[in-house]
């Protein structure tokens, strides 16, 4: 729904919301503007706090993947989309996961991953959260395979 505010010929403000019109004095319009701004600001702050908390959890998860067995990691990286893989590697601490992923890909796939890593350098916080949410089930499966492998050793 589009909301517009205009002045009529008498100088009164007219607030238009779809087919509905309100004539409001300037003070009311200013208070309404302030109220909407505060409400939107509060939700944005709460959303960002929750998103940062999620991202920190994903960061810890990605950092743990450095200790994953190479065979399990090879299988995992082939299941992930380029965006998911780049996001996961970018979230991990340092460059150890980057080098481990390169080491566990074929030469051609490694070059493609490096190109994707270079090209996908503007992933937003929201995109990163979405990509990691999509990747978590595959990471869980890889973690179960890692546990089974550790149990066999």
Phi, psi and omega in degrees: 000131177275137177238125179232151176237129181225165172255138176273185183294340178270356181094359178283148176275139176241123179260121183247122177236096183063231181277003184255136178241138174235134172261121184233144172290158184305318181299318180295319180294320178296316178296320178296317178299316179297316181297313179297318178299316179295316180297315179295322179295319180296317180293322180296319179294315180295319179296317181293323177298315178296320180293319178294323178296316177299314182297323177295322177294318178295325178296316178295319179298314181296323180293329179289338182292346178297327182273003181288145177300143184300320181295319179292319179296320178302317180293318182297313185293336177283341180274337185275150174286160178304321180295318179295316181295314180296317179299314180299315181292321179293329180284333182294149178290133177069198182249009183297319180292322177304309182293325179292320178296314178302316182296331184260011175247155174296166182303313182294313179294327177295319177294320178296318178298317179297321178295315177299318180299319179290317184287325184267056183263005181237044178283127181282167178298319180294317178296317180300317179297316180296313180299319181289323176302319180290329184276339186304316179300323179288324177293321177300315179299318178296323178295321176295319177296321179296316178298317179297319179295320178293326179290331180282334183291000000 
